[in-house]
PDB file of C-alpha atoms in Angstrom:
ATOM      1  CA  MET F   1       3.838 -27.774   5.941  1.00 42.00           C
ATOM      2  CA  ASP F   2       3.546 -23.982   4.704  1.00 47.00           C
ATOM      3  CA  ALA F   3       5.853 -21.912   6.722  1.00 51.00           C
ATOM      4  CA  ASN F   4       2.847 -19.197   6.443  1.00 55.00           C
ATOM      5  CA  TYR F   5      -0.110 -21.466   7.531  1.00 61.00           C
ATOM      6  CA  PHE F   6      -2.914 -19.193   7.718  1.00 69.00           C
ATOM      7  CA  ASP F   7      -1.582 -17.215   4.474  1.00 75.00           C
ATOM      8  CA  LEU F   8      -1.607 -14.046   5.815  1.00 80.00           C
ATOM      9  CA  SER F   9       0.048 -11.175   4.166  1.00 84.00           C
ATOM     10  CA  ASP F  10       1.115  -7.746   5.385  1.00 84.00           C
ATOM     11  CA  ASP F  11      -2.402  -6.727   3.007  1.00 85.00           C
ATOM     12  CA  THR F  12      -4.165  -9.060   5.488  1.00 88.00           C
ATOM     13  CA  PRO F  13      -6.933  -7.269   7.375  1.00 88.00           C
ATOM     14  CA  VAL F  14      -6.905  -8.721  10.693  1.00 87.00           C
ATOM     15  CA  TYR F  15      -6.723  -6.287  13.407  1.00 93.00           C
ATOM     16  CA  VAL F  16      -9.987  -4.677  15.473  1.00 94.00           C
ATOM     17  CA  ILE F  17     -10.205  -0.871  15.507  1.00 96.00           C
ATOM     18  CA  SER F  18      -9.058  -1.316  19.233  1.00 95.00           C
ATOM     19  CA  VAL F  19      -5.955  -3.314  18.535  1.00 96.00           C
ATOM     20  CA  ALA F  20      -4.899  -1.128  15.463  1.00 96.00           C
ATOM     21  CA  ALA F  21      -5.481   2.037  17.452  1.00 96.00           C
ATOM     22  CA  GLN F  22      -2.782   0.546  20.440  1.00 96.00           C
ATOM     23  CA  LEU F  23      -0.059  -0.513  17.661  1.00 96.00           C
ATOM     24  CA  SER F  24      -0.533   2.742  15.659  1.00 95.00           C
ATOM     25  CA  GLY F  25      -0.739   4.916  19.432  1.00 94.00           C
ATOM     26  CA  LEU F  26      -3.580   6.550  17.681  1.00 96.00           C
ATOM     27  CA  HIS F  27      -7.177   6.839  19.678  1.00 96.00           C
ATOM     28  CA  PRO F  28      -9.755   4.581  17.759  1.00 97.00           C
ATOM     29  CA  GLN F  29     -11.833   8.131  17.379  1.00 97.00           C
ATOM     30  CA  THR F  30      -8.484   8.991  14.742  1.00 96.00           C
ATOM     31  CA  LEU F  31      -8.450   5.687  13.353  1.00 96.00           C
ATOM     32  CA  ARG F  32     -12.363   6.080  11.716  1.00 96.00           C
ATOM     33  CA  GLN F  33     -11.410  10.006  11.080  1.00 95.00           C
ATOM     34  CA  TYR F  34      -8.800   8.947   8.536  1.00 96.00           C
ATOM     35  CA  ASP F  35     -11.337   5.887   7.210  1.00 95.00           C
ATOM     36  CA  ARG F  36     -13.955   8.743   6.880  1.00 94.00           C
ATOM     37  CA  LEU F  37     -10.948  10.953   5.365  1.00 93.00           C
ATOM     38  CA  GLY F  38      -9.646   8.143   2.700  1.00 92.00           C
ATOM     39  CA  LEU F  39      -6.635   8.063   4.355  1.00 94.00           C
ATOM     40  CA  VAL F  40      -6.445   5.194   5.408  1.00 93.00           C
ATOM     41  CA  SER F  41      -9.158   1.952   4.292  1.00 90.00           C
ATOM     42  CA  PRO F  42      -9.110  -0.740   6.368  1.00 94.00           C
ATOM     43  CA  GLY F  43     -11.355  -4.078   5.421  1.00 92.00           C
ATOM     44  CA  ARG F  44     -14.449  -4.802   6.959  1.00 91.00           C
ATOM     45  CA  THR F  45     -16.028  -7.231   9.180  1.00 86.00           C
ATOM     46  CA  ALA F  46     -19.270  -9.035   7.811  1.00 86.00           C
ATOM     47  CA  GLY F  47     -20.574  -6.991  10.463  1.00 88.00           C
ATOM     48  CA  ARG F  48     -19.088  -3.494   8.582  1.00 85.00           C
ATOM     49  CA  GLY F  49     -16.364  -3.332  11.674  1.00 89.00           C
ATOM     50  CA  ARG F  50     -12.849  -1.914  10.548  1.00 94.00           C
ATOM     51  CA  LEU F  51     -10.513  -4.903  10.392  1.00 95.00           C
ATOM     52  CA  TYR F  52      -6.934  -3.578  10.119  1.00 96.00           C
ATOM     53  CA  SER F  53      -4.106  -4.777   8.172  1.00 94.00           C
ATOM     54  CA  THR F  54      -0.029  -4.716   8.745  1.00 94.00           C
ATOM     55  CA  ARG F  55       0.368  -1.906   6.200  1.00 92.00           C
ATOM     56  CA  ASP F  56      -2.445  -0.219   7.679  1.00 95.00           C
ATOM     57  CA  ILE F  57      -0.916   0.042  10.875  1.00 96.00           C
ATOM     58  CA  ILE F  58       2.119   1.010   9.182  1.00 94.00           C
ATOM     59  CA  MET F  59       0.071   3.624   6.721  1.00 93.00           C
ATOM     60  CA  LEU F  60      -1.187   5.126  10.114  1.00 96.00           C
ATOM     61  CA  ARG F  61       2.141   5.800  11.547  1.00 95.00           C
ATOM     62  CA  GLU F  62       2.996   7.249   8.607  1.00 94.00           C
ATOM     63  CA  VAL F  63       0.163   9.888   8.379  1.00 95.00           C
ATOM     64  CA  GLN F  64       0.858  10.467  12.194  1.00 94.00           C
ATOM     65  CA  ARG F  65       4.442  11.590  11.583  1.00 95.00           C
ATOM     66  CA  LEU F  66       3.563  13.811   8.447  1.00 96.00           C
ATOM     67  CA  SER F  67       1.124  15.076  10.223  1.00 95.00           C
ATOM     68  CA  GLN F  68       3.495  15.649  13.791  1.00 95.00           C
ATOM     69  CA  GLU F  69       6.861  15.728  12.881  1.00 96.00           C
ATOM     70  CA  GLU F  70       6.373  17.662   9.221  1.00 96.00           C
ATOM     71  CA  GLY F  71       3.044  19.646   9.721  1.00 97.00           C
ATOM     72  CA  ILE F  72       1.615  18.615   7.091  1.00 97.00           C
ATOM     73  CA  ASN F  73      -2.707  18.839   6.916  1.00 97.00           C
ATOM     74  CA  LEU F  74      -4.478  16.234   5.952  1.00 95.00           C
ATOM     75  CA  ALA F  75      -5.310  17.333   2.813  1.00 95.00           C
ATOM     76  CA  GLY F  76      -1.685  17.656   1.901  1.00 97.00           C
ATOM     77  CA  ILE F  77      -1.487  13.841   3.417  1.00 97.00           C
ATOM     78  CA  LYS F  78      -3.558  12.129   1.620  1.00 95.00           C
ATOM     79  CA  ARG F  79      -2.621  14.185  -1.853  1.00 97.00           C
ATOM     80  CA  ILE F  80       1.274  12.924  -0.974  1.00 96.00           C
ATOM     81  CA  LEU F  81      -0.330   9.185  -0.445  1.00 93.00           C
ATOM     82  CA  GLU F  82      -1.999   9.449  -3.882  1.00 93.00           C
ATOM     83  CA  LEU F  83       0.877  10.097  -5.523  1.00 96.00           C
ATOM     84  CA  GLU F  84       2.959   7.887  -3.678  1.00 93.00           C
ATOM     85  CA  THR F  85       0.746   5.170  -4.455  1.00 91.00           C
ATOM     86  CA  GLU F  86       0.840   6.279  -8.069  1.00 97.00           C
ATOM     87  CA  ALA F  87       4.769   6.189  -8.101  1.00 97.00           C
ATOM     88  CA  LEU F  88       4.948   2.755  -7.002  1.00 95.00           C
ATOM     89  CA  ARG F  89       2.740   1.423  -9.866  1.00 97.00           C
ATOM     90  CA  LEU F  90       4.318   3.579 -12.313  1.00 98.00           C
ATOM     91  CA  ARG F  91       7.384   2.190 -10.983  1.00 98.00           C
ATOM     92  CA  GLU F  92       5.874  -1.561 -11.218  1.00 97.00           C
ATOM     93  CA  GLU F  93       4.476  -0.984 -14.813  1.00 98.00           C
ATOM     94  CA  VAL F  94       8.095   0.219 -16.116  1.00 98.00           C
ATOM     95  CA  LEU F  95       9.582  -2.855 -14.507  1.00 98.00           C
ATOM     96  CA  ARG F  96       6.911  -5.148 -16.651  1.00 98.00           C
ATOM     97  CA  LEU F  97       7.665  -2.950 -19.814  1.00 98.00           C
ATOM     98  CA  ARG F  98      11.342  -3.138 -19.333  1.00 98.00           C
ATOM     99  CA  ALA F  99      10.912  -6.984 -19.155  1.00 97.00           C
ATOM    100  CA  GLU F 100       8.571  -7.049 -22.324  1.00 97.00           C
ATOM    101  CA  MET F 101      10.971  -5.406 -24.267  1.00 97.00           C
ATOM    102  CA  GLN F 102      13.984  -7.188 -23.533  1.00 96.00           C
ATOM    103  CA  MET F 103      11.816  -9.974 -24.936  1.00 94.00           C
ATOM    104  CA  VAL F 104      11.090  -8.875 -27.746  1.00 93.00           C
ATOM    105  CA  ARG F 105      14.933  -8.040 -28.463  1.00 92.00           C
ATOM    106  CA  ALA F 106      15.774 -11.321 -27.904  1.00 91.00           C
ATOM    107  CA  LEU F 107      12.964 -12.706 -29.800  1.00 89.00           C
ATOM    108  CA  ILE F 108      14.452 -10.107 -32.593  1.00 88.00           C
ATOM    109  CA  ARG F 109      17.828 -11.522 -32.254  1.00 85.00           C
ATOM    110  CA  TYR F 110      16.601 -15.276 -32.564  1.00 83.00           C
ATOM    111  CA  GLU F 111      14.369 -14.435 -35.420  1.00 78.00           C
ATOM    112  CA  LEU F 112      16.503 -12.280 -37.603  1.00 68.00           C
ATOM    113  CA  PRO F 113      19.543 -14.079 -39.604  1.00 69.00           C
ATOM    114  CA  PRO F 114      23.262 -12.514 -38.789  1.00 67.00           C
ATOM    115  CA  GLY F 115      23.997  -9.562 -40.979  1.00 66.00           C
ATOM    116  CA  ALA F 116      20.243  -8.739 -41.990  1.00 59.00           C
TER     117      ALA F 116
END
């Protein structure tokens, strides 16, 4: 049997707003505000209720930390999160391009006769 029987990942939205609020240490209204501002965008149920993933809970805690401990306003936090997401995307693209270049170099070495 597969170890992950339900095929759940950290991105799977499973927590209703009351549970997410309890896990993040925030009030449900704060979670709604963060959603409206685009700081954390939970999944939705068929009835349009919010469903949060483990990754969302971690993000909610980070938003709260940046706000409370670092004194950053919500607009600043949103920009930080956008930049972190873009940096991650770019790192992944660099890794992909490096692998592609490595393959191209290997093909060139294979195709060219020695000393050419």
